[in-house]
PDB file of C-alpha atoms in Angstrom:
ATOM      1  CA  UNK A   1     -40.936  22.775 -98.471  1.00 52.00           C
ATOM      2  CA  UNK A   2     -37.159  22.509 -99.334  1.00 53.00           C
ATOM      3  CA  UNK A   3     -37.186  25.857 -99.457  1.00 55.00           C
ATOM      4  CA  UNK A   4     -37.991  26.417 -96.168  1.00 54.00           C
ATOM      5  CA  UNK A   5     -35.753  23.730 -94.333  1.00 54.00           C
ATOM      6  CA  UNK A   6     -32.675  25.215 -96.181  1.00 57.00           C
ATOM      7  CA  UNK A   7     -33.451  28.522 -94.713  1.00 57.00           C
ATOM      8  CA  UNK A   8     -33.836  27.591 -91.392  1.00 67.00           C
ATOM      9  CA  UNK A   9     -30.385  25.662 -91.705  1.00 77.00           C
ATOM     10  CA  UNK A  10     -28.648  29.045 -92.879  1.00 77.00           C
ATOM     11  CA  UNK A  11     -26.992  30.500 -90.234  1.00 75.00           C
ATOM     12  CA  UNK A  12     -27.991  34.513 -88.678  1.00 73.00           C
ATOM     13  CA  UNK A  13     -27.002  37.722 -90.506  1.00 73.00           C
ATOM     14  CA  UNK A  14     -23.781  38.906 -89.991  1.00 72.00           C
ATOM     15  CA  UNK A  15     -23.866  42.400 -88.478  1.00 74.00           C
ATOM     16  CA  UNK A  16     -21.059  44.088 -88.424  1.00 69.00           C
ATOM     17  CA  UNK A  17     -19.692  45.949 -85.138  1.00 69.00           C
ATOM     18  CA  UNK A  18     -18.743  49.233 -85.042  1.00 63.00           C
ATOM     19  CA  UNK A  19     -16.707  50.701 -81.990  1.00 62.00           C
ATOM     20  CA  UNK A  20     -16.987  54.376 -81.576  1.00 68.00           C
ATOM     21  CA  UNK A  21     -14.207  54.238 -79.125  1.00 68.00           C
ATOM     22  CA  UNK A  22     -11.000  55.629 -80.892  1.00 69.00           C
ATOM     23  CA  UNK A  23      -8.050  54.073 -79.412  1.00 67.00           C
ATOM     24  CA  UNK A  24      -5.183  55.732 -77.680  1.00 65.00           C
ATOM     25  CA  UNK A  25      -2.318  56.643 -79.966  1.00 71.00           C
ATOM     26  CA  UNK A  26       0.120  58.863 -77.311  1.00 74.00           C
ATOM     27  CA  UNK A  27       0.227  56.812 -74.289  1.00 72.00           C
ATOM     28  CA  UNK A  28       2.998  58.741 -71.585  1.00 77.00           C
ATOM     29  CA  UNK A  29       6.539  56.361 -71.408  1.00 79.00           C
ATOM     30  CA  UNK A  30       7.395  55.216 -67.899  1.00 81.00           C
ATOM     31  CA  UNK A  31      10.921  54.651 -67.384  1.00 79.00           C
ATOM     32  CA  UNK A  32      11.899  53.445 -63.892  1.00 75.00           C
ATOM     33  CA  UNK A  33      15.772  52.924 -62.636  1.00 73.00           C
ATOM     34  CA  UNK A  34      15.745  50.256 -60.172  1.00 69.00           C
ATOM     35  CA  UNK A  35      19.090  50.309 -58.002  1.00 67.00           C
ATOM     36  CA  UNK A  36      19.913  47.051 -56.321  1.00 67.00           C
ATOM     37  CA  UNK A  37      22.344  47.381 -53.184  1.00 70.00           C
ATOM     38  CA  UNK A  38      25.770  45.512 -53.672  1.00 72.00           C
ATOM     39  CA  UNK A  39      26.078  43.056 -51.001  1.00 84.00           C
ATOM     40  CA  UNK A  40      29.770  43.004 -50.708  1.00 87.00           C
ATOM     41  CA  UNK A  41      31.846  40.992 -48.110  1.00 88.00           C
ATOM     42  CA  UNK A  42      35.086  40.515 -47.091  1.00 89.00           C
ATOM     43  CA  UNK A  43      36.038  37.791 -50.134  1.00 92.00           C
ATOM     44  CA  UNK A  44      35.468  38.905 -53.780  1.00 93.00           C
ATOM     45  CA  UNK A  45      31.891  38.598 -55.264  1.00 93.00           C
ATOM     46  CA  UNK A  46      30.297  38.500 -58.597  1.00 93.00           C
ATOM     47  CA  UNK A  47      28.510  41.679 -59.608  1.00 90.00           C
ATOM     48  CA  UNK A  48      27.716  43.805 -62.478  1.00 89.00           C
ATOM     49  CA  UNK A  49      30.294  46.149 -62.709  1.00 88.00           C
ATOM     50  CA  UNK A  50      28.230  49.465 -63.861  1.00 87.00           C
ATOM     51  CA  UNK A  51      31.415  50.575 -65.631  1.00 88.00           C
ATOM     52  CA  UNK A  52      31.875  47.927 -68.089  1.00 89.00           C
ATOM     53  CA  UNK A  53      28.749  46.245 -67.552  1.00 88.00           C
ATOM     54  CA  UNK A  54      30.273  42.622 -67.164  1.00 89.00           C
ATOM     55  CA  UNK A  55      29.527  40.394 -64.803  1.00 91.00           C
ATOM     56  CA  UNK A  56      32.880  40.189 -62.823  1.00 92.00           C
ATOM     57  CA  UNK A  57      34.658  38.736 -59.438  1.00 94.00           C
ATOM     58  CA  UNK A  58      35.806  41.312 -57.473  1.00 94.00           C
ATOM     59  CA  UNK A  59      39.109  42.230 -56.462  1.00 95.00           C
ATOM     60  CA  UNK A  60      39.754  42.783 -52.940  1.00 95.00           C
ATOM     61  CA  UNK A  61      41.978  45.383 -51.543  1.00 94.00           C
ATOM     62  CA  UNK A  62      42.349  45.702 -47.712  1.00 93.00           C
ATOM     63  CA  UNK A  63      43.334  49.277 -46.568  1.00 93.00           C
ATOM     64  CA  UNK A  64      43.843  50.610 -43.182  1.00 93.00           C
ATOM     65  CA  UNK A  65      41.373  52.499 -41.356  1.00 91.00           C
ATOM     66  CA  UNK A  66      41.012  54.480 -38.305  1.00 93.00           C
ATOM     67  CA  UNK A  67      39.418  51.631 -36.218  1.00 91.00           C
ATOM     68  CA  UNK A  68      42.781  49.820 -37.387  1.00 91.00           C
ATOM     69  CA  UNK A  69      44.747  52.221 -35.528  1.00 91.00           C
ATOM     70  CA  UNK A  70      42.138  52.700 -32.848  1.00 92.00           C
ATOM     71  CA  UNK A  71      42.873  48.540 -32.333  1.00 90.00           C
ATOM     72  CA  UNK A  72      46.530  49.049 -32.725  1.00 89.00           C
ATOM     73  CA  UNK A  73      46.893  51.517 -29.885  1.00 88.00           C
ATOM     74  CA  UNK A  74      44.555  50.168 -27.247  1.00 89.00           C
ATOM     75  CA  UNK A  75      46.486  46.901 -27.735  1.00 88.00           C
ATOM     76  CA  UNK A  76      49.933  48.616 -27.193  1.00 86.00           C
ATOM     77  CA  UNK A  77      48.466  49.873 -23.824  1.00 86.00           C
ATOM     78  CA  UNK A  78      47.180  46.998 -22.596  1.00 85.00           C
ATOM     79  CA  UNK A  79      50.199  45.228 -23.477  1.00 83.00           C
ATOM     80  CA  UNK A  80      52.505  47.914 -22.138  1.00 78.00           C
ATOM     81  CA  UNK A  81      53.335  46.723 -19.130  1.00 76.00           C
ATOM     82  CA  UNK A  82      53.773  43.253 -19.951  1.00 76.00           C
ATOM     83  CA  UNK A  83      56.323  44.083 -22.215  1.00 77.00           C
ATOM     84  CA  UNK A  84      54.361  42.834 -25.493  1.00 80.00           C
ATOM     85  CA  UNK A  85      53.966  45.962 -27.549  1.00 78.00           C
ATOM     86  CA  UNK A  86      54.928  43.948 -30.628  1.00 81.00           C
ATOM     87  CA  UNK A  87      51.433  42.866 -30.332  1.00 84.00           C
ATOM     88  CA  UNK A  88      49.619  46.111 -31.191  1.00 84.00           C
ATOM     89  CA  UNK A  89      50.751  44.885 -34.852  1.00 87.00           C
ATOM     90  CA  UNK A  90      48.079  42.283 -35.195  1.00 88.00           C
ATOM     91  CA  UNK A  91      45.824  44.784 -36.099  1.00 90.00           C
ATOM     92  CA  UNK A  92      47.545  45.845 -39.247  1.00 90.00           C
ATOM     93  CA  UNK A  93      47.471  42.075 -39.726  1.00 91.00           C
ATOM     94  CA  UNK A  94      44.211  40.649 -39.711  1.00 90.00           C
ATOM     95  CA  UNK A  95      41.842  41.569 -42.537  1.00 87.00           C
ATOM     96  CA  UNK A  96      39.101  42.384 -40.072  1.00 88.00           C
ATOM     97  CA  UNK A  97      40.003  45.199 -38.451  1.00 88.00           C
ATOM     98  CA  UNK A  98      40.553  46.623 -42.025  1.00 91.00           C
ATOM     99  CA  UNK A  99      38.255  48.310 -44.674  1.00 93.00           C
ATOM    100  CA  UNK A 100      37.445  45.857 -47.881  1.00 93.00           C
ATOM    101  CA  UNK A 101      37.413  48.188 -50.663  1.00 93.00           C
ATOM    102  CA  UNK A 102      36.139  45.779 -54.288  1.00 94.00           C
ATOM    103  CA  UNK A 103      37.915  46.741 -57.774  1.00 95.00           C
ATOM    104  CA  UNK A 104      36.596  45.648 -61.407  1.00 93.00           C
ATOM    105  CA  UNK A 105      39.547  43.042 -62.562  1.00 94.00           C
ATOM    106  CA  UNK A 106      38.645  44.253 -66.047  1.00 92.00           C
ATOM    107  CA  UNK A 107      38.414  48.314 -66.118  1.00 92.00           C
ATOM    108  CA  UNK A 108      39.798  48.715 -62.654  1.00 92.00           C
ATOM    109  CA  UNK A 109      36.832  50.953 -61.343  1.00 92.00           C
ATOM    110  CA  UNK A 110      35.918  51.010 -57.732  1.00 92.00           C
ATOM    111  CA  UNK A 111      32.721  49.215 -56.994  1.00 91.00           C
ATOM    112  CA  UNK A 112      32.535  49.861 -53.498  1.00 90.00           C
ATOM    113  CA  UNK A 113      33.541  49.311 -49.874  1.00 91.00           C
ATOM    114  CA  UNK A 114      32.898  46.646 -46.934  1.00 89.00           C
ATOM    115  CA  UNK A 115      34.200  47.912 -43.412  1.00 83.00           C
TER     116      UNK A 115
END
């Protein structure tokens, strides 16, 4: 009678599993390029410069632009007869009515433009 309560203690036959299924060895590579837009302001930002690939603070360069001189003369005629032409120069003073155009400080590449 021992014999047969140690057998029933044993635990089930191992069976081993075999999987006909023969796994996949040349899977295709995906490679995605994600582009992020720049949003770029008046006032220097940080951004990756893709040149160097630093992370960088803009700098700023303001540049004249056709709406600058657009401003300028519609100014000068309004202010024509008042005898304040001097005023068309605000214009070509304020950073608004200019173009923001963002360097790297490092490599000096052009990263892009605000207007």
């Amino acid at each position: 009678m021992t014999t047969v309560a140690q057998n029933s203690e044993l635990p089930p036959p191992y069976t081993e599993r075999v999987d006909t299924v023969q796994p996949v060895t040349n899977q295709p590579i995906v490679l995605q390029t994600v582009i992020i837009p720049l949003t770029l302001k008046r006032t220097p930002v940080y951004v990756n410069c893709p040149n160097c690939n630093e992370r960088i603070l803009t700098t700023v360069q303001h540049t004249n632009t056709q709406k600058t001189h657009m401003i300028a003369g519609f100014v000068c005629g309004l202010t024509l007869c008042c005898m304040l032409c001097c005023l068309s120069a605000i214009p070509y003073i304020i950073p608004t009515c200019k173009k923001t155009e963002h360097y790297c400080p490092n490599c000096k590449s052009y990263i892009g433009t605000y207007s």
